[in-house]
mmCIF file of C-alpha atoms in Angstrom:
data_model
loop_
_atom_site.group_PDB
_atom_site.id
_atom_site.type_symbol
_atom_site.label_atom_id
_atom_site.label_comp_id
_atom_site.label_asym_id
_atom_site.label_seq_id
_atom_site.Cartn_x
_atom_site.Cartn_y
_atom_site.Cartn_z
ATOM 1 C CA MET W 3 -173.442 -22.628 100.925
ATOM 2 C CA ASP W 4 -173.863 -25.984 100.294
ATOM 3 C CA ASN W 5 -172.817 -26.714 97.487
ATOM 4 C CA ARG W 6 -169.801 -23.730 98.640
ATOM 5 C CA SER W 7 -168.916 -25.578 101.053
ATOM 6 C CA ARG W 8 -169.014 -29.372 99.250
ATOM 7 C CA GLU W 9 -166.621 -26.895 96.767
ATOM 8 C CA VAL W 10 -163.966 -25.519 99.590
ATOM 9 C CA GLU W 11 -163.921 -29.400 100.301
ATOM 10 C CA ASP W 12 -163.281 -30.880 96.613
ATOM 11 C CA LEU W 13 -160.567 -27.836 96.297
ATOM 12 C CA THR W 14 -158.944 -28.019 98.824
ATOM 13 C CA SER W 15 -158.098 -32.047 98.618
ATOM 14 C CA GLN W 16 -156.893 -31.081 95.509
ATOM 15 C CA THR W 17 -153.813 -29.127 97.730
ATOM 16 C CA LEU W 18 -152.871 -32.147 99.357
ATOM 17 C CA ASP W 19 -151.645 -33.101 96.125
ATOM 18 C CA PRO W 20 -148.229 -33.356 96.259
ATOM 19 C CA ASN W 21 -147.777 -31.819 92.408
ATOM 20 C CA PHE W 22 -150.033 -29.115 92.453
ATOM 21 C CA TRP W 23 -147.288 -26.069 92.480
ATOM 22 C CA ASN W 24 -145.995 -28.524 89.048
ATOM 23 C CA ASP W 25 -148.853 -25.692 87.139
ATOM 24 C CA PRO W 26 -148.841 -22.330 89.493
ATOM 25 C CA LYS W 27 -150.982 -20.500 87.240
ATOM 26 C CA ARG W 28 -153.894 -23.253 88.183
ATOM 27 C CA ALA W 29 -152.835 -23.492 91.766
ATOM 28 C CA GLU W 30 -153.283 -20.211 91.875
ATOM 29 C CA GLY W 31 -156.605 -19.897 90.461
ATOM 30 C CA ILE W 32 -157.668 -23.113 92.806
ATOM 31 C CA GLN W 33 -156.623 -21.210 95.716
ATOM 32 C CA ARG W 34 -158.125 -17.652 94.796
ATOM 33 C CA LYS W 35 -161.564 -19.754 94.234
ATOM 34 C CA ILE W 36 -161.161 -21.603 97.714
ATOM 35 C CA GLY W 37 -160.527 -17.471 98.909
ATOM 36 C CA ILE W 38 -164.220 -16.960 97.591
ATOM 37 C CA ASN W 39 -166.203 -19.885 98.483
ATOM 38 C CA LYS W 40 -164.950 -19.368 102.042
ATOM 39 C CA ARG W 41 -165.557 -16.148 102.506
ATOM 40 C CA TRP W 42 -169.123 -16.033 100.836
ATOM 41 C CA LEU W 43 -169.281 -19.307 103.981
ATOM 42 C CA ASP W 44 -167.794 -16.488 106.243
ATOM 43 C CA ASP W 45 -170.039 -13.508 105.567
ATOM 44 C CA TYR W 46 -173.363 -16.636 105.812
ATOM 45 C CA ALA W 47 -173.010 -17.389 108.916
ATOM 46 C CA VAL W 48 -172.023 -14.155 110.161
ATOM 47 C CA LEU W 49 -175.422 -12.848 108.994
ATOM 48 C CA ALA W 50 -177.044 -15.712 110.628
ATOM 49 C CA ARG W 51 -175.937 -14.721 113.725
ATOM 50 C CA GLU W 52 -177.104 -11.362 113.380
ATOM 51 C CA VAL W 53 -180.474 -12.919 112.792
ATOM 52 C CA ASP W 54 -180.728 -14.610 115.702
ATOM 53 C CA ASP W 55 -179.228 -12.462 117.032
ATOM 54 C CA LEU W 56 -181.980 -9.486 116.144
ATOM 55 C CA GLU W 57 -184.449 -12.345 116.952
ATOM 56 C CA GLY W 58 -183.894 -13.000 120.362
ATOM 57 C CA LEU W 59 -183.923 -8.967 120.938
ATOM 58 C CA TYR W 60 -187.596 -9.258 119.748
ATOM 59 C CA GLU W 61 -188.064 -11.220 121.743
ATOM 60 C CA PHE W 62 -186.928 -9.698 124.869
ATOM 61 C CA GLN W 63 -188.415 -6.428 124.146
ATOM 62 C CA LYS W 64 -191.572 -7.760 123.908
ATOM 63 C CA GLU W 65 -190.952 -9.148 127.638
ATOM 64 C CA GLY W 66 -189.613 -5.429 128.220
ATOM 65 C CA LEU W 67 -186.036 -6.839 128.839
ATOM 66 C CA ALA W 68 -184.582 -5.219 125.492
ATOM 67 C CA THR W 69 -185.512 -1.386 125.028
ATOM 68 C CA GLU W 70 -187.238 -1.248 121.150
ATOM 69 C CA GLU W 71 -183.612 1.533 120.710
ATOM 70 C CA GLU W 72 -182.121 -1.531 120.667
ATOM 71 C CA VAL W 73 -183.615 -4.067 118.207
ATOM 72 C CA ASP W 74 -184.271 -1.235 115.307
ATOM 73 C CA SER W 75 -180.457 -0.373 115.901
ATOM 74 C CA GLN W 76 -179.842 -4.691 115.470
ATOM 75 C CA TYR W 77 -182.380 -4.219 112.596
ATOM 76 C CA LYS W 78 -180.787 -1.810 110.270
ATOM 77 C CA LYS W 79 -177.737 -3.444 110.878
ATOM 78 C CA THR W 80 -178.795 -6.976 109.463
ATOM 79 C CA GLU W 81 -180.440 -5.411 106.683
ATOM 80 C CA GLU W 82 -177.122 -3.974 106.244
ATOM 81 C CA ILE W 83 -175.356 -6.896 105.978
ATOM 82 C CA LEU W 84 -178.305 -8.567 104.291
ATOM 83 C CA ALA W 85 -177.895 -5.779 101.229
ATOM 84 C CA ASP W 86 -174.432 -6.511 101.119
ATOM 85 C CA ALA W 87 -174.991 -9.966 99.667
ATOM 86 C CA GLU W 88 -177.593 -9.925 97.916
ATOM 87 C CA PHE W 89 -176.177 -7.556 95.749
ATOM 88 C CA ARG W 90 -173.436 -9.791 95.484
ATOM 89 C CA SER W 91 -175.709 -12.516 94.980
ATOM 90 C CA THR W 92 -176.274 -11.001 91.736
ATOM 91 C CA LEU W 93 -172.588 -11.572 90.292
ATOM 92 C CA ASN W 94 -172.815 -14.502 89.406
ATOM 93 C CA GLN W 95 -171.240 -15.243 85.661
ATOM 94 C CA LYS W 96 -167.839 -16.030 85.907
ATOM 95 C CA GLU W 97 -166.363 -13.779 85.310
ATOM 96 C CA ASP W 98 -167.619 -10.689 87.784
ATOM 97 C CA GLU W 99 -164.952 -12.226 90.365
ATOM 98 C CA MET W 100 -162.343 -11.940 88.577
ATOM 99 C CA ASN W 101 -159.292 -9.021 88.403
ATOM 100 C CA ALA W 102 -160.582 -6.324 86.054
ATOM 101 C CA VAL W 103 -158.345 -3.701 83.804
ATOM 102 C CA LEU W 104 -160.016 -0.784 83.554
ATOM 103 C CA THR W 105 -159.313 1.564 81.102
ATOM 104 C CA ILE W 106 -160.067 5.622 80.621
ATOM 105 C CA ASN W 107 -159.649 7.791 76.794
ATOM 106 C CA ALA W 108 -160.307 11.676 77.315
ATOM 107 C CA GLY W 109 -163.176 12.800 74.712
ATOM 108 C CA ALA W 110 -164.035 15.851 73.199
ATOM 109 C CA GLY W 111 -164.006 19.225 75.144
ATOM 110 C CA GLY W 112 -159.521 19.097 75.434
ATOM 111 C CA THR W 113 -158.151 20.362 78.398
ATOM 112 C CA GLU W 114 -161.267 20.474 79.902
ATOM 113 C CA ALA W 115 -161.866 15.993 79.150
ATOM 114 C CA CYS W 116 -158.125 15.659 80.058
ATOM 115 C CA ASP W 117 -159.373 16.941 83.655
ATOM 116 C CA TRP W 118 -161.948 15.228 83.775
ATOM 117 C CA SER W 119 -160.362 12.528 82.625
ATOM 118 C CA SER W 120 -157.323 12.857 85.754
ATOM 119 C CA MET W 121 -160.562 13.017 88.160
ATOM 120 C CA LEU W 122 -162.596 9.957 87.408
ATOM 121 C CA LEU W 123 -158.986 8.038 87.430
ATOM 122 C CA ARG W 124 -158.802 9.361 90.958
ATOM 123 C CA MET W 125 -161.921 8.448 91.683
ATOM 124 C CA TYR W 126 -161.566 4.179 90.206
ATOM 125 C CA ARG W 127 -158.287 4.598 92.366
ATOM 126 C CA MET W 128 -159.251 5.848 95.683
ATOM 127 C CA TRP W 129 -162.378 3.256 95.513
ATOM 128 C CA ALA W 130 -159.773 0.440 94.825
ATOM 129 C CA GLU W 131 -158.329 1.097 98.053
ATOM 130 C CA LYS W 132 -160.987 1.820 100.153
ATOM 131 C CA SER W 133 -162.278 -1.459 99.318
ATOM 132 C CA GLY W 134 -159.376 -3.508 99.360
ATOM 133 C CA PHE W 135 -158.587 -3.948 96.020
ATOM 134 C CA LYS W 136 -154.851 -3.446 94.546
ATOM 135 C CA VAL W 137 -154.387 -1.323 92.440
ATOM 136 C CA VAL W 138 -151.560 -2.032 89.484
ATOM 137 C CA ASP W 139 -150.905 0.666 87.004
ATOM 138 C CA ILE W 140 -150.288 -0.291 84.169
ATOM 139 C CA PHE W 141 -149.790 2.605 81.621
ATOM 140 C CA GLU W 142 -150.448 6.561 81.785
ATOM 141 C CA GLN W 143 -150.118 9.920 78.933
ATOM 142 C CA ASP W 144 -150.478 13.620 80.768
ATOM 143 C CA GLY W 145 -152.686 15.848 78.893
ATOM 144 C CA ASP W 146 -151.162 18.342 76.966
ATOM 145 C CA ALA W 147 -151.551 21.512 79.490
ATOM 146 C CA ALA W 148 -153.587 19.502 82.753
ATOM 147 C CA GLY W 149 -154.888 15.935 83.485
ATOM 148 C CA ILE W 150 -154.451 12.794 81.045
ATOM 149 C CA LYS W 151 -155.194 11.928 76.846
ATOM 150 C CA SER W 152 -155.664 8.020 79.046
ATOM 151 C CA ALA W 153 -154.983 5.849 81.277
ATOM 152 C CA SER W 154 -154.804 1.892 82.431
ATOM 153 C CA ILE W 155 -154.974 0.612 85.441
ATOM 154 C CA GLU W 156 -155.203 -3.224 86.644
ATOM 155 C CA ILE W 157 -157.814 -4.061 89.521
ATOM 156 C CA ARG W 158 -156.747 -6.974 91.388
ATOM 157 C CA GLY W 159 -159.483 -8.776 94.471
ATOM 158 C CA ASN W 160 -162.434 -11.059 94.050
ATOM 159 C CA TYR W 161 -164.787 -9.117 92.544
ATOM 160 C CA ALA W 162 -163.664 -6.257 90.935
ATOM 161 C CA TYR W 163 -164.290 -6.750 87.818
ATOM 162 C CA GLY W 164 -168.007 -7.907 88.543
ATOM 163 C CA TRP W 165 -168.394 -4.187 90.778
ATOM 164 C CA LEU W 166 -166.607 -2.579 88.146
ATOM 165 C CA LYS W 167 -168.645 -3.595 84.685
ATOM 166 C CA GLY W 168 -171.315 -0.723 85.443
ATOM 167 C CA GLU W 169 -168.702 1.744 84.844
ATOM 168 C CA ASN W 170 -168.177 0.672 81.191
ATOM 169 C CA GLY W 171 -169.345 3.512 78.909
ATOM 170 C CA VAL W 172 -168.884 7.804 78.424
ATOM 171 C CA HIS W 173 -169.535 10.384 81.155
ATOM 172 C CA ARG W 174 -169.916 13.010 80.706
ATOM 173 C CA LEU W 175 -168.962 16.514 83.300
ATOM 174 C CA VAL W 176 -170.673 19.657 83.027
ATOM 175 C CA ARG W 177 -169.561 22.569 84.492
ATOM 176 C CA VAL W 178 -167.905 26.204 84.829
ATOM 177 C CA SER W 179 -164.443 25.342 83.106
ATOM 178 C CA PRO W 180 -160.696 26.524 85.579
ATOM 179 C CA PHE W 181 -159.638 26.503 82.009
ATOM 180 C CA ASN W 182 -161.889 29.135 80.215
ATOM 181 C CA SER W 183 -160.757 32.496 80.793
ATOM 182 C CA GLN W 184 -164.532 33.599 79.979
ATOM 183 C CA GLY W 185 -166.255 31.472 83.046
ATOM 184 C CA LYS W 186 -168.129 29.212 80.785
ATOM 185 C CA ARG W 187 -169.700 26.665 81.902
ATOM 186 C CA MET W 188 -168.086 23.052 79.598
ATOM 187 C CA THR W 189 -169.362 20.109 78.537
ATOM 188 C CA SER W 190 -166.639 17.735 78.383
ATOM 189 C CA PHE W 191 -166.551 13.298 78.326
ATOM 190 C CA ALA W 192 -164.730 10.395 78.849
ATOM 191 C CA SER W 193 -165.058 7.137 77.718
ATOM 192 C CA VAL W 194 -164.075 4.235 80.553
ATOM 193 C CA PHE W 195 -163.747 0.919 79.607
ATOM 194 C CA VAL W 196 -163.575 -1.807 81.898
ATOM 195 C CA HIS W 197 -162.612 -5.937 80.487
ATOM 196 C CA PRO W 198 -162.234 -9.122 83.325
ATOM 197 C CA MET W 199 -158.738 -10.365 83.815
ATOM 198 C CA ILE W 200 -159.289 -14.252 81.932
ATOM 199 C CA ASP W 201 -157.138 -17.359 83.847
ATOM 200 C CA ASP W 202 -157.301 -20.306 83.085
ATOM 201 C CA THR W 203 -160.787 -20.719 84.906
ATOM 202 C CA ILE W 204 -162.201 -19.355 81.562
ATOM 203 C CA ASP W 205 -163.153 -21.724 79.018
ATOM 204 C CA ILE W 206 -162.461 -19.961 75.315
ATOM 205 C CA GLN W 207 -164.220 -21.545 72.752
ATOM 206 C CA ILE W 208 -163.175 -20.288 69.034
ATOM 207 C CA SER W 209 -166.007 -21.956 66.720
ATOM 208 C CA PRO W 210 -164.585 -22.998 63.001
ATOM 209 C CA ALA W 211 -165.134 -20.332 60.300
ATOM 210 C CA ASP W 212 -168.406 -22.246 58.187
#
């Protein structure tokens, strides 16, 4: 937290430069970094207060001034905040904090796979909006009878890539297909690719060919 606090001071001092906005991309990257660090500092302050409240309630409970239910309730609240902070602390790669591009492609399964792909797209949209991210459409190709063959969206917000990178891979659905007149159980596949939106804060070095 001390390092983040110093970094906020450092970056904030750069925003005072009269030429700060001469390079808009760099300026936006710095402001975004300030915002991420401030979020961590604010969250840490909230967690510290909740821990203090829990310790205080526990002492009151021992003296008969608070109930066990009140202590349990405060403990669960503090535990949830701590678990969220601990998970986000694992997103420690430089690209984790960036926006993400998510692409879905229907695989084997025909119309069933296209329908499964559209279900996945809807799920990711709903999750992103519920989590406070902004969703921007890039492209969408409809299936021949239903669903989508392929689609790509940009998900904007702090740590969007970090939250979504675990979704990379092939997703499988097994169900009684509504598109099968014989009511047979079918297996369909869709591939999901997630990429970070690299900006100027990432250094990309290409080694010369031998």
